[in-house]
PDB file of C-alpha atoms and ligand atoms in Angstrom:
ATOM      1  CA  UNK A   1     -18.970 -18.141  29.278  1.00 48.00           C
ATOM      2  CA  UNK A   2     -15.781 -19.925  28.235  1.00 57.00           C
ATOM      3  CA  UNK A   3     -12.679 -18.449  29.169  1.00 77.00           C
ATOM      4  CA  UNK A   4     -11.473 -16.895  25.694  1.00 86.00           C
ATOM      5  CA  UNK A   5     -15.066 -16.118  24.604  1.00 87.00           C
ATOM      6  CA  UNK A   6     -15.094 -13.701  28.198  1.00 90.00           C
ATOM      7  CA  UNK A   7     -11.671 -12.076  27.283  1.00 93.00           C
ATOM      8  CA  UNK A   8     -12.778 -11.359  23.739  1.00 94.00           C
ATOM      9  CA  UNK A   9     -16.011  -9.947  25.327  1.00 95.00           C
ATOM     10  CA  UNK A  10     -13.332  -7.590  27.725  1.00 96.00           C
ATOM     11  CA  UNK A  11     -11.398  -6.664  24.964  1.00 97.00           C
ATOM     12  CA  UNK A  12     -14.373  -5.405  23.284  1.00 97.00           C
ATOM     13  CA  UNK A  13     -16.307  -3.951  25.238  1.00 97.00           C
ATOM     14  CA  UNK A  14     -12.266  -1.604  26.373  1.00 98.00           C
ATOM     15  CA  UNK A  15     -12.391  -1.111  22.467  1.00 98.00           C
ATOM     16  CA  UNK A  16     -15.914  -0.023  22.420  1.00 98.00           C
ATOM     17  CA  UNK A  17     -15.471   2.489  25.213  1.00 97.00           C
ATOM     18  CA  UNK A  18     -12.551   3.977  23.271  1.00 96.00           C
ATOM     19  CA  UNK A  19     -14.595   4.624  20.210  1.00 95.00           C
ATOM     20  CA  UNK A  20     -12.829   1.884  18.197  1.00 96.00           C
ATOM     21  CA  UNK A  21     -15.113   0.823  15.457  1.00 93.00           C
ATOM     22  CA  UNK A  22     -15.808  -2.536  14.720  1.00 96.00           C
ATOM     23  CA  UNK A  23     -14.751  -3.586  18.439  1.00 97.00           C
ATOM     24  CA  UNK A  24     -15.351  -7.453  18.682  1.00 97.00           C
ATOM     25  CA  UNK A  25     -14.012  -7.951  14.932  1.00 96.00           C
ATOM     26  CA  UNK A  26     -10.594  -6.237  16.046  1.00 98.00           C
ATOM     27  CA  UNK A  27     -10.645  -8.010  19.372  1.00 97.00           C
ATOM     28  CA  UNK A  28     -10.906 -11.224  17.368  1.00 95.00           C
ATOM     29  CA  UNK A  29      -8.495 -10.210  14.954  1.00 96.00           C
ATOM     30  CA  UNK A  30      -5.872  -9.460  17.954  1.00 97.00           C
ATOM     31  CA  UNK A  31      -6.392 -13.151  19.251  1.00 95.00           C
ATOM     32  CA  UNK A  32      -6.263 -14.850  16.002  1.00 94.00           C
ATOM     33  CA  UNK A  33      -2.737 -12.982  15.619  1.00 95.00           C
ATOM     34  CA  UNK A  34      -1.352 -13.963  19.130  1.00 95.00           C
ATOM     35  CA  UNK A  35      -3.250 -17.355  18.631  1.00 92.00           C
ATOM     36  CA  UNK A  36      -1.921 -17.833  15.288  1.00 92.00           C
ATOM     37  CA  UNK A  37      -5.358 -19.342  14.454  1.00 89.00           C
ATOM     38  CA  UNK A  38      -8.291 -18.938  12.171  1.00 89.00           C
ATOM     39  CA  UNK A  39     -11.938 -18.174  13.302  1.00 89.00           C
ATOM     40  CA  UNK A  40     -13.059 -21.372  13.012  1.00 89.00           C
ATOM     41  CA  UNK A  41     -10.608 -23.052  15.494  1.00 84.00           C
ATOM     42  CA  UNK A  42     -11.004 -19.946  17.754  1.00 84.00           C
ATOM     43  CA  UNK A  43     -14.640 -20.391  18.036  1.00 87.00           C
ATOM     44  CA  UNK A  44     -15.169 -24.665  17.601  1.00 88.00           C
ATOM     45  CA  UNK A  45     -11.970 -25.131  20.149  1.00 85.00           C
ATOM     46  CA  UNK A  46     -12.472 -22.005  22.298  1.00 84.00           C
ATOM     47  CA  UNK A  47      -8.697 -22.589  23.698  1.00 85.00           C
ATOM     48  CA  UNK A  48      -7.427 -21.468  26.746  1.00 86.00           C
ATOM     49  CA  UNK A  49      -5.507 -18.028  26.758  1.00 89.00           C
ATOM     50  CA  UNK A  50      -2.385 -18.303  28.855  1.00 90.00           C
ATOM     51  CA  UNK A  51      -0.572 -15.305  31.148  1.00 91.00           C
ATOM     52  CA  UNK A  52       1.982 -14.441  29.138  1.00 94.00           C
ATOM     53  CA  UNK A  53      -1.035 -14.253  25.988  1.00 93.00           C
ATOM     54  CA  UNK A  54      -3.068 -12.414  27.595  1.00 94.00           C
ATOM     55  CA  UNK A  55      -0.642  -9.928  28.715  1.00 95.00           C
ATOM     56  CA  UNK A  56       0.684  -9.299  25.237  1.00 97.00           C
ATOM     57  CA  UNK A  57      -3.454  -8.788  24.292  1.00 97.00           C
ATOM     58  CA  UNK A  58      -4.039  -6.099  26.533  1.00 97.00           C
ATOM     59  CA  UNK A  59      -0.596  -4.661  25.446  1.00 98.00           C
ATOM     60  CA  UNK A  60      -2.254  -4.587  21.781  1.00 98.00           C
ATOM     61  CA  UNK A  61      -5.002  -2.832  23.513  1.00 98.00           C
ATOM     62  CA  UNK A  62      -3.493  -0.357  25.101  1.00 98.00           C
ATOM     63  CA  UNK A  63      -1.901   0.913  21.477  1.00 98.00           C
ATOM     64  CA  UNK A  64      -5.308   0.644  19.594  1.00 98.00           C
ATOM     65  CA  UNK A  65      -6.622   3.077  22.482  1.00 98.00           C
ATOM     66  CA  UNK A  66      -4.345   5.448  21.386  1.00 98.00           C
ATOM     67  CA  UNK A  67      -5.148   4.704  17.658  1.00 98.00           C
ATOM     68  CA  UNK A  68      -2.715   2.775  16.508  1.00 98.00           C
ATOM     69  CA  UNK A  69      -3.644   0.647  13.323  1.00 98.00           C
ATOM     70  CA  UNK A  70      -3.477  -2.488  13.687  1.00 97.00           C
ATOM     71  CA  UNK A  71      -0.762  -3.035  11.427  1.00 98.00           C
ATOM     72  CA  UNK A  72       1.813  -1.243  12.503  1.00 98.00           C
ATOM     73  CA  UNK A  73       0.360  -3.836  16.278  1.00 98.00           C
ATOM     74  CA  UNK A  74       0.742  -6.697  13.929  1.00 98.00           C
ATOM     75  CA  UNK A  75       3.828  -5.390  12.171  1.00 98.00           C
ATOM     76  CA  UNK A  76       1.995  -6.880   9.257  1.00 98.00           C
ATOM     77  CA  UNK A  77      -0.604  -6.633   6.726  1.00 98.00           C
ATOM     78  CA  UNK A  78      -2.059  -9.123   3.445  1.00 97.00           C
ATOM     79  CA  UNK A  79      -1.800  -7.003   0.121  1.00 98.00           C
ATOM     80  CA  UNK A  80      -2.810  -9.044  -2.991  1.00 98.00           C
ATOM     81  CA  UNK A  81      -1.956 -11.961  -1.304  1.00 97.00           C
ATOM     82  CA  UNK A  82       1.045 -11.426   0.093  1.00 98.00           C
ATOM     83  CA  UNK A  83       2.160 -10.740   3.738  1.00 98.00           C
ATOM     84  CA  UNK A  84       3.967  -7.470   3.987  1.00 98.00           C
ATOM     85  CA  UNK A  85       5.850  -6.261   7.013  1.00 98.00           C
ATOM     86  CA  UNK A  86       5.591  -2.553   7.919  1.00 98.00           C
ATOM     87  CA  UNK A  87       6.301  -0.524  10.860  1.00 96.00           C
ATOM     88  CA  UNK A  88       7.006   2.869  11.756  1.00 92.00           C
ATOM     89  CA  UNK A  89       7.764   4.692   8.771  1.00 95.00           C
ATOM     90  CA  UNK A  90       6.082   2.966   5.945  1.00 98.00           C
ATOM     91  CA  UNK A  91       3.004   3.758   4.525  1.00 98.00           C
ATOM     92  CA  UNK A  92       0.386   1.074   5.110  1.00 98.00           C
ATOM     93  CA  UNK A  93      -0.373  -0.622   1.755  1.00 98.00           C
ATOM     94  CA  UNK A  94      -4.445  -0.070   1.135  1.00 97.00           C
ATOM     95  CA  UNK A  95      -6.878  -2.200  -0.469  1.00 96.00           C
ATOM     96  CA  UNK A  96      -7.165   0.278  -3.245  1.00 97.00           C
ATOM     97  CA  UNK A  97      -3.975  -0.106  -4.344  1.00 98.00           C
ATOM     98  CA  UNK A  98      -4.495  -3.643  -5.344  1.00 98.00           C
ATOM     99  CA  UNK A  99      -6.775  -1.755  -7.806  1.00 98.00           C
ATOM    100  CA  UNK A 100      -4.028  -0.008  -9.330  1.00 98.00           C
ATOM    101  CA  UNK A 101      -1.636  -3.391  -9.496  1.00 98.00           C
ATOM    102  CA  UNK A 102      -4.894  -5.492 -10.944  1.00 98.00           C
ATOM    103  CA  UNK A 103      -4.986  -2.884 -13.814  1.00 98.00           C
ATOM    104  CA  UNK A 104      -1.480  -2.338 -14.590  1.00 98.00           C
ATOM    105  CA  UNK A 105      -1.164  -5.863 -14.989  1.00 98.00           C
ATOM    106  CA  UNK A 106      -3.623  -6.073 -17.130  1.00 97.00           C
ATOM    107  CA  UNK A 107      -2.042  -2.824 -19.367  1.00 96.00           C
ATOM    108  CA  UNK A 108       1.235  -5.017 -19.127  1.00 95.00           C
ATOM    109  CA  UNK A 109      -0.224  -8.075 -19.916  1.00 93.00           C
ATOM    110  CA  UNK A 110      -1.253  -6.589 -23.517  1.00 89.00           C
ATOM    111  CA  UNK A 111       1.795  -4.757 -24.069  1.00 89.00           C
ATOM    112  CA  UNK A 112       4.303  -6.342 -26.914  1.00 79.00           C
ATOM    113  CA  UNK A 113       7.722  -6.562 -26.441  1.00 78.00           C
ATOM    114  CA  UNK A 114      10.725  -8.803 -27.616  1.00 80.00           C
ATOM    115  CA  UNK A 115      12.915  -7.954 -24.232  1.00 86.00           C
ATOM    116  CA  UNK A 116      12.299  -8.992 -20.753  1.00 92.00           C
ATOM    117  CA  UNK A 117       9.884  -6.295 -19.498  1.00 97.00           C
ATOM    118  CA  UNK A 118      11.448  -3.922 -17.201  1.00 97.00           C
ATOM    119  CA  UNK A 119       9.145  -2.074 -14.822  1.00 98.00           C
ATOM    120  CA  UNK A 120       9.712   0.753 -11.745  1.00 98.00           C
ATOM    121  CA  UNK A 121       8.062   1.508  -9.031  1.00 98.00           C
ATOM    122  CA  UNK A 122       8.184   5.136  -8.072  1.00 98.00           C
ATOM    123  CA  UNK A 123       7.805   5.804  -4.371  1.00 98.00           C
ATOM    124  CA  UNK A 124       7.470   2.029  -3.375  1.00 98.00           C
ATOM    125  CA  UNK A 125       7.320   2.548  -0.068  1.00 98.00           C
ATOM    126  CA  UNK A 126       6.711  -1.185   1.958  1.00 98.00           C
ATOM    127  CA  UNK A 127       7.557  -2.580  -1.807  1.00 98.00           C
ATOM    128  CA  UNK A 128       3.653  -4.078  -2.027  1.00 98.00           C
ATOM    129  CA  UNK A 129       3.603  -2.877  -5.648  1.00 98.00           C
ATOM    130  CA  UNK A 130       6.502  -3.948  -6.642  1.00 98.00           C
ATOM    131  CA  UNK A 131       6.267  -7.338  -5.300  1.00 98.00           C
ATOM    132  CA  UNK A 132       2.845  -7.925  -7.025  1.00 98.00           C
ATOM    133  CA  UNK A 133       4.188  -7.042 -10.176  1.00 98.00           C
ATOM    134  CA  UNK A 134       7.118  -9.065  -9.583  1.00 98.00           C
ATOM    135  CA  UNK A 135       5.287 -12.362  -8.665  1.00 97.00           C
ATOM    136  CA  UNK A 136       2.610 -12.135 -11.430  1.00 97.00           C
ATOM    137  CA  UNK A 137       5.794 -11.232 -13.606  1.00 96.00           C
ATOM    138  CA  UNK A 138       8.728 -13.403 -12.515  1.00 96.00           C
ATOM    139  CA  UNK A 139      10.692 -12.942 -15.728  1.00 95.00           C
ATOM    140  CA  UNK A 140      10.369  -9.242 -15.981  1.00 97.00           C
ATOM    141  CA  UNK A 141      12.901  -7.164 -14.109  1.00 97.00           C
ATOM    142  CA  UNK A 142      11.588  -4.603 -11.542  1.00 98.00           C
ATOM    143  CA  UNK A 143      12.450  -1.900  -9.701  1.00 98.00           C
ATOM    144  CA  UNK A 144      11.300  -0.281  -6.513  1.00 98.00           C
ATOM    145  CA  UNK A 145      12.674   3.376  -5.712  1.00 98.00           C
ATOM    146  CA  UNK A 146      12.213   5.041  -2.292  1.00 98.00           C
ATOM    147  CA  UNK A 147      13.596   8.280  -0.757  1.00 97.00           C
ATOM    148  CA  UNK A 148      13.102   6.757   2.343  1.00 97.00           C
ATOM    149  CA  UNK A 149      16.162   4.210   3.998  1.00 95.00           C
ATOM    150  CA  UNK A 150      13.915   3.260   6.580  1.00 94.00           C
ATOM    151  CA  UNK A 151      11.284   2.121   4.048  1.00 97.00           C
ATOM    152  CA  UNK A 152      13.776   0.427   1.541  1.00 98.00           C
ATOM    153  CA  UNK A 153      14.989  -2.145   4.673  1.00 98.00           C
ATOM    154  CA  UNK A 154      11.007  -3.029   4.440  1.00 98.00           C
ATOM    155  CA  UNK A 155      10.872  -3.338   0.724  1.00 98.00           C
ATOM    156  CA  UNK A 156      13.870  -5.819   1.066  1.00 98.00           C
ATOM    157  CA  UNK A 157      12.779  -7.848   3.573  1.00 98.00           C
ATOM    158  CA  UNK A 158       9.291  -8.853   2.250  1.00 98.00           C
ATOM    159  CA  UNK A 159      11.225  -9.753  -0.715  1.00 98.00           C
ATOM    160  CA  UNK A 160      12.740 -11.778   0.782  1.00 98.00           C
ATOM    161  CA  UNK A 161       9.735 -13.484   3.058  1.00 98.00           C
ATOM    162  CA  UNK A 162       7.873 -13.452  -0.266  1.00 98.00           C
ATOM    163  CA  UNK A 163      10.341 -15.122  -2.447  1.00 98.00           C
ATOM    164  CA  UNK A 164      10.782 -12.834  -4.908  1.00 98.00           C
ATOM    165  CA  UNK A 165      14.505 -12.743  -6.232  1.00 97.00           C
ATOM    166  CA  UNK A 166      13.164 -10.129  -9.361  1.00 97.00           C
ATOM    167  CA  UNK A 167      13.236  -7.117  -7.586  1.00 98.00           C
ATOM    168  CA  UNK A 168      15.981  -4.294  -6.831  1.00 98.00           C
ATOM    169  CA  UNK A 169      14.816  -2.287  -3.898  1.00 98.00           C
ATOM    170  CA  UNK A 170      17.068   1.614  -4.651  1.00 98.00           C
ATOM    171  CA  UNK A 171      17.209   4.738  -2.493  1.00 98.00           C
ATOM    172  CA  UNK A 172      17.308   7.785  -4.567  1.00 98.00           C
ATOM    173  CA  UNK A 173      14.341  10.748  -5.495  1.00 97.00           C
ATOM    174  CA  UNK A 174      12.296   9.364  -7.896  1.00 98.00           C
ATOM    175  CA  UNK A 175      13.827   8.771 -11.138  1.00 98.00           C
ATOM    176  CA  UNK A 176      17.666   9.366 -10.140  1.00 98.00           C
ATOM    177  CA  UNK A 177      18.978   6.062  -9.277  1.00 97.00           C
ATOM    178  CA  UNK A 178      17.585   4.727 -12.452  1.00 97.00           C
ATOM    179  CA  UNK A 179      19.025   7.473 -14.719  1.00 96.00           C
ATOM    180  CA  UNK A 180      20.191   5.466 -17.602  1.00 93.00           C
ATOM    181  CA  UNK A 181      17.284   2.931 -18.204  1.00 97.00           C
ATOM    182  CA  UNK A 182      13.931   2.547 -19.746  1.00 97.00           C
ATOM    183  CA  UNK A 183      10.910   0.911 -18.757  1.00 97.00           C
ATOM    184  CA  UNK A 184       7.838  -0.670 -20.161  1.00 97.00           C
ATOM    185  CA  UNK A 185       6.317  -0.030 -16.902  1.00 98.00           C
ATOM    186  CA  UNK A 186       6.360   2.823 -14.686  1.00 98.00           C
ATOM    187  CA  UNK A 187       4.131   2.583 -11.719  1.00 98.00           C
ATOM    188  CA  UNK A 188       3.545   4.807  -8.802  1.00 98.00           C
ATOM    189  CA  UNK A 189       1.292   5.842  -5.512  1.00 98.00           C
ATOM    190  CA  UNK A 190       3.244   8.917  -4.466  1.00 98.00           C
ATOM    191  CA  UNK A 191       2.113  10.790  -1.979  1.00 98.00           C
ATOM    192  CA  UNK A 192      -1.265  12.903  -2.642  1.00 98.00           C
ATOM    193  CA  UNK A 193      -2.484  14.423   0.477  1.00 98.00           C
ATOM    194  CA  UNK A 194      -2.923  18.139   0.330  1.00 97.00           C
ATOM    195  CA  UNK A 195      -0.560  19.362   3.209  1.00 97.00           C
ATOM    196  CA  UNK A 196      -3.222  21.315   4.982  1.00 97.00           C
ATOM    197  CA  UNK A 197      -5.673  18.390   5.207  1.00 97.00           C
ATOM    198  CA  UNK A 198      -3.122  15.918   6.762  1.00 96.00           C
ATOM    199  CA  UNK A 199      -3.949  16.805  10.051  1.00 93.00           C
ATOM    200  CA  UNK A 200      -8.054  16.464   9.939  1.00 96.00           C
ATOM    201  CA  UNK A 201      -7.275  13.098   8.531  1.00 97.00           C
ATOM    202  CA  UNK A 202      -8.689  10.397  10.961  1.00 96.00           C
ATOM    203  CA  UNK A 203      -5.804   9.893  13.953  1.00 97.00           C
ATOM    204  CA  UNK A 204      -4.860   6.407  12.762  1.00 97.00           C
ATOM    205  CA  UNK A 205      -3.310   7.924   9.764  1.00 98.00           C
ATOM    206  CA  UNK A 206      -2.492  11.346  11.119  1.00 97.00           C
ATOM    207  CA  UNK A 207      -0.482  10.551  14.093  1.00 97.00           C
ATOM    208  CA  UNK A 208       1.001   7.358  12.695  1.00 98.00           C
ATOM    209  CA  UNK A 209       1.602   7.346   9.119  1.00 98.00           C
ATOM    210  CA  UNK A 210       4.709   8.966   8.072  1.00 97.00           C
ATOM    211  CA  UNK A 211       3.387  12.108   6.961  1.00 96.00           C
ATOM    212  CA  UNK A 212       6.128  12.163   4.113  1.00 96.00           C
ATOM    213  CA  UNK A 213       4.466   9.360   2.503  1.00 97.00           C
ATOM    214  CA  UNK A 214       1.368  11.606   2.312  1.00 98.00           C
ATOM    215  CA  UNK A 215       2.117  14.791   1.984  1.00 98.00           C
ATOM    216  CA  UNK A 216       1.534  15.466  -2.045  1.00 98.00           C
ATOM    217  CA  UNK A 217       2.219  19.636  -1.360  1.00 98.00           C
ATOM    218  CA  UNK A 218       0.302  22.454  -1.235  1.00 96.00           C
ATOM    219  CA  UNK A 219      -2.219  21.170  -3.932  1.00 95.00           C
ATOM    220  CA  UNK A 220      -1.665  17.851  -3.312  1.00 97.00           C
ATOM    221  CA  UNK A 221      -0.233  16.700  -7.212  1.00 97.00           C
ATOM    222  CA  UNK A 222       3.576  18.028  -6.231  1.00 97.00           C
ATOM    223  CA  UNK A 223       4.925  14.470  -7.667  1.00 98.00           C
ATOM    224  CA  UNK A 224       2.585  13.688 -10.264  1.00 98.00           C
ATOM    225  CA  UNK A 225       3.664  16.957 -11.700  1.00 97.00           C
ATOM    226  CA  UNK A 226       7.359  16.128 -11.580  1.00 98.00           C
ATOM    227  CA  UNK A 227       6.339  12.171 -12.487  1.00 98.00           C
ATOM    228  CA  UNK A 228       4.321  13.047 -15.491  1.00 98.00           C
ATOM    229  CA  UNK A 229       7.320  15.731 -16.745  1.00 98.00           C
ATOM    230  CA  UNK A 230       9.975  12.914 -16.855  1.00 98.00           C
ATOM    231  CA  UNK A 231       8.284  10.143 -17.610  1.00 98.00           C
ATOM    232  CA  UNK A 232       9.088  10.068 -21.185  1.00 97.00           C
ATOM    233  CA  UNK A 233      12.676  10.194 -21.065  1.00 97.00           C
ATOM    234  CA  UNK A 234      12.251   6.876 -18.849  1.00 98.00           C
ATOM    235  CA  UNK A 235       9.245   5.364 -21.172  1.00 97.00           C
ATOM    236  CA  UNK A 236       9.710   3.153 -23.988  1.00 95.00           C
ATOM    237  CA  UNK A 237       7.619   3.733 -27.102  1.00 94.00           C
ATOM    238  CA  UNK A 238       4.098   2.293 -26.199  1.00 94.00           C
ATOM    239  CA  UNK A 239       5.286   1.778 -22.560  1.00 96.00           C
ATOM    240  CA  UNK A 240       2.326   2.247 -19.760  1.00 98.00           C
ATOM    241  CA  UNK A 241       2.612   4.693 -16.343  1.00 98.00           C
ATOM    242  CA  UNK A 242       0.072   3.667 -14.056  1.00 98.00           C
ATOM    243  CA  UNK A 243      -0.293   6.067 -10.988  1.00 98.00           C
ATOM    244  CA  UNK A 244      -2.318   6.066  -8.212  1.00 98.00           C
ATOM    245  CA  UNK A 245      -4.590   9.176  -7.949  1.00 98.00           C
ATOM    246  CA  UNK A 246      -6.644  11.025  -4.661  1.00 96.00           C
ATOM    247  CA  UNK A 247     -10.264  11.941  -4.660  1.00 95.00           C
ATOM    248  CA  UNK A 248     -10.969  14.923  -7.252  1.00 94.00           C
ATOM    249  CA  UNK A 249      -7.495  14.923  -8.701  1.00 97.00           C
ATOM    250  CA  UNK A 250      -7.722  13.135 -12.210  1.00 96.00           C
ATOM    251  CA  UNK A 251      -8.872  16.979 -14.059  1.00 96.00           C
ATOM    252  CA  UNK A 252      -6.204  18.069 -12.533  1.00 96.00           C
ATOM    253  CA  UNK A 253      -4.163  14.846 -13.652  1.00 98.00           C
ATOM    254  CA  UNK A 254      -5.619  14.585 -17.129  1.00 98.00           C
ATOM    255  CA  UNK A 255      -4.233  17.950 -18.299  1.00 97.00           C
ATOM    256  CA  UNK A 256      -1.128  17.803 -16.348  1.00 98.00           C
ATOM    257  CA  UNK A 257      -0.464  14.783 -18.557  1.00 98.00           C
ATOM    258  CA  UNK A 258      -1.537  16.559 -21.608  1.00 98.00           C
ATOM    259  CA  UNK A 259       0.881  19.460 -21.075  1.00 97.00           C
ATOM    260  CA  UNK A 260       4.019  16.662 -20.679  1.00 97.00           C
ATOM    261  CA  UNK A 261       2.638  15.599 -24.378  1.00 97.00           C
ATOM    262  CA  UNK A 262       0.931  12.423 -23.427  1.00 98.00           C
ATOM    263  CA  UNK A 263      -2.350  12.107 -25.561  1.00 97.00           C
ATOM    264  CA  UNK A 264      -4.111   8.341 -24.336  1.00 97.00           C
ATOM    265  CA  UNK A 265      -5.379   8.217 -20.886  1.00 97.00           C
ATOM    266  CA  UNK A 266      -7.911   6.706 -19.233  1.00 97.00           C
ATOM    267  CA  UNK A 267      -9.171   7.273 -15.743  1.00 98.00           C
ATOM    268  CA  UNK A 268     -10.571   4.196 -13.386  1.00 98.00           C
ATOM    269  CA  UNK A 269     -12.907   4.299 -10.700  1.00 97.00           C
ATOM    270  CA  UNK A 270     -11.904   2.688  -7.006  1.00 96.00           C
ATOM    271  CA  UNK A 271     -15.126   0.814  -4.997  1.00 93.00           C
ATOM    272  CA  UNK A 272     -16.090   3.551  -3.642  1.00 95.00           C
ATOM    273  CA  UNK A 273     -16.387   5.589  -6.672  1.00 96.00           C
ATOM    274  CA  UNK A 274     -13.456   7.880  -6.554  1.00 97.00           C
ATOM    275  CA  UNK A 275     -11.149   8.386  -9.929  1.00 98.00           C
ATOM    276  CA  UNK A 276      -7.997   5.776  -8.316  1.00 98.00           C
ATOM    277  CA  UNK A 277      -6.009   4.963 -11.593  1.00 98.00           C
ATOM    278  CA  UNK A 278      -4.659   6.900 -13.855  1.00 98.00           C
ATOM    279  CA  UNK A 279      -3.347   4.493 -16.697  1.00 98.00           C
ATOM    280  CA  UNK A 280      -1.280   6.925 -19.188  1.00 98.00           C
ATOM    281  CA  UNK A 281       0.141   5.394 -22.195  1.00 97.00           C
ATOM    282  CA  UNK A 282       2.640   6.150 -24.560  1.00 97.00           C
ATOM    283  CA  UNK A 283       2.121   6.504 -28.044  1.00 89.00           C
TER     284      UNK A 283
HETATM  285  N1  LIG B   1      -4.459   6.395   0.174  1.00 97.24           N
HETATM  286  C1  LIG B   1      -3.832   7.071   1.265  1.00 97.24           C
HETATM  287  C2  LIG B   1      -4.849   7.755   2.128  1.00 97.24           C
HETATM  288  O1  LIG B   1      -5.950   8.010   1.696  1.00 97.24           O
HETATM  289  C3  LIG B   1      -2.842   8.088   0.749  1.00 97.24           C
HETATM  290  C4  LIG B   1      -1.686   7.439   0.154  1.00 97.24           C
HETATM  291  C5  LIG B   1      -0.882   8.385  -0.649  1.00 97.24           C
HETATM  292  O2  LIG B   1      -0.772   9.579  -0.383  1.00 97.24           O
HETATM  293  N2  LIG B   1      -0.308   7.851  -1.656  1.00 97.24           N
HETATM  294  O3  LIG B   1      -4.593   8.013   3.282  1.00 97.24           O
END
């Protein structure tokens, strides 16, 4: 067996033996990052892996034993096209979400309005959101709010890799830095875990993800509760909020919503069939 073919074999089979799903595909995945290559090339050309490369694999291996994702390994991830940079920290952008920026751009797409559209993202964590909005809206202005420091010098940078000049990346708690505007827009995936089932969650997420970008409080709707009460001050008249939602939250949700005097809602389903997007609108 060719020499790359044998050390994707090793790397598996070490994978395997730690229980890592999907072993050969993440092997792969690993070389194709150091390799800077596609599948295709990796498997026509079958190039040689030097010392220094194959050091810096099994290095990649030895964190994915301990159940690292392979983000934070990469430092990177694709959302909706985009690369995003993460690391410690930040809250790994998930392939759901690009669920809940597909249908807010289609709310924002049918909204009317003789301004540039202005649009905030609450709790924007690596900025993924915001940046989606931002490229499939260049001339709208956006804004991405994290309590986080650590997270914000994320948000900026894959601005910045991503070309997007429309953005202002703010530290503050939710609505605070924004106090005196209004938005056509208000988008958000705060965090939703119940506290008391962080810890069951599986250890990629558990022992890695900043567990403040989880933790949604003792029930688990903490910040849709404190969203949904000042959303109006920050809404304009027919403006949209669009929030991301956890599995078997949306009653909850729906009548949360009610009680902050919204009236038209409409709850969306995720792939796997769990309630994802909220889309709230006001009339
Ligand atoms: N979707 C994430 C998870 O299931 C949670 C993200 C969040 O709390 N906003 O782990």
């Amino acid at each position: 067996m060719p020499p790359l073919l044998e050390t994707l074999r090793a790397v598996a089979s070490s994978l395997r033996s730690g229980n890592i799903d999907d072993s050969w595909k993440e092997g792969e995945e690993m070389i194709l990052h150091l390799l800077n290559a596609d599948r295709t090339t990796l498997y026509r050309d079958n190039p040689d892996l030097d010392d220094p490369t194959i050091n810096r694999l099994y290095g990649m291996v030895k964190r994915r034993l301990k159940r690292e994702p392979l983000q934070y390994i990469f430092g990177e991830t694709d959302f909706y096209g985009m690369k995003i940079e993460i690391g410690p920290g930040v809250l790994i952008p998930r392939p759901e979400t690009e669920i809940v920026v597909e249908k807010a751009i289609e709310e924002a797409r049918g909204l009317k309005k003789d301004e540039p559209m202005m649009i905030l993202d609450l709790c924007c964590g690596s900025g993924c959101i915001a940046l989606s909005l931002a490229g499939r809206f260049p001339d709208a202005s956006i804004y991405g709010v994290d309590l986080s420091a650590a997270t914000l010098k994320y948000a900026a940078r894959n601005a910045i890799i991503n070309g997007m000049k429309n953005v202002s990346f703010v530290q503050g708690d939710l609505f605070e830095p924004v106090r005196d505007r209004k938005f056509h827009l208000i988008i958000s995936n705060p965090p939703y875990i119940r506290s008391r089932d962080i810890e069951s969650l599986q250890p990629e997420i558990a022992l890695y993800e900043p567990p403040e970008a989880l933790d949604g409080g003792e029930d688990g709707v903490k910040y849709y509760k404190i969203i949904l009460s000042q959303a109006k001050d920050y809404l304009y008249k027919k403006g949209i909020l669009v929030l991301e939602t956890g599995d078997g939250q949306s009653t909850l949700i729906e009548s949360m919503a009610k009680a902050s005097g919204f009236s038209d809602m409409e709850f969306i389903k995720d792939y796997s069939g769990i309630y994802r997007v909220a889309i709230i609108r006001n009339r």
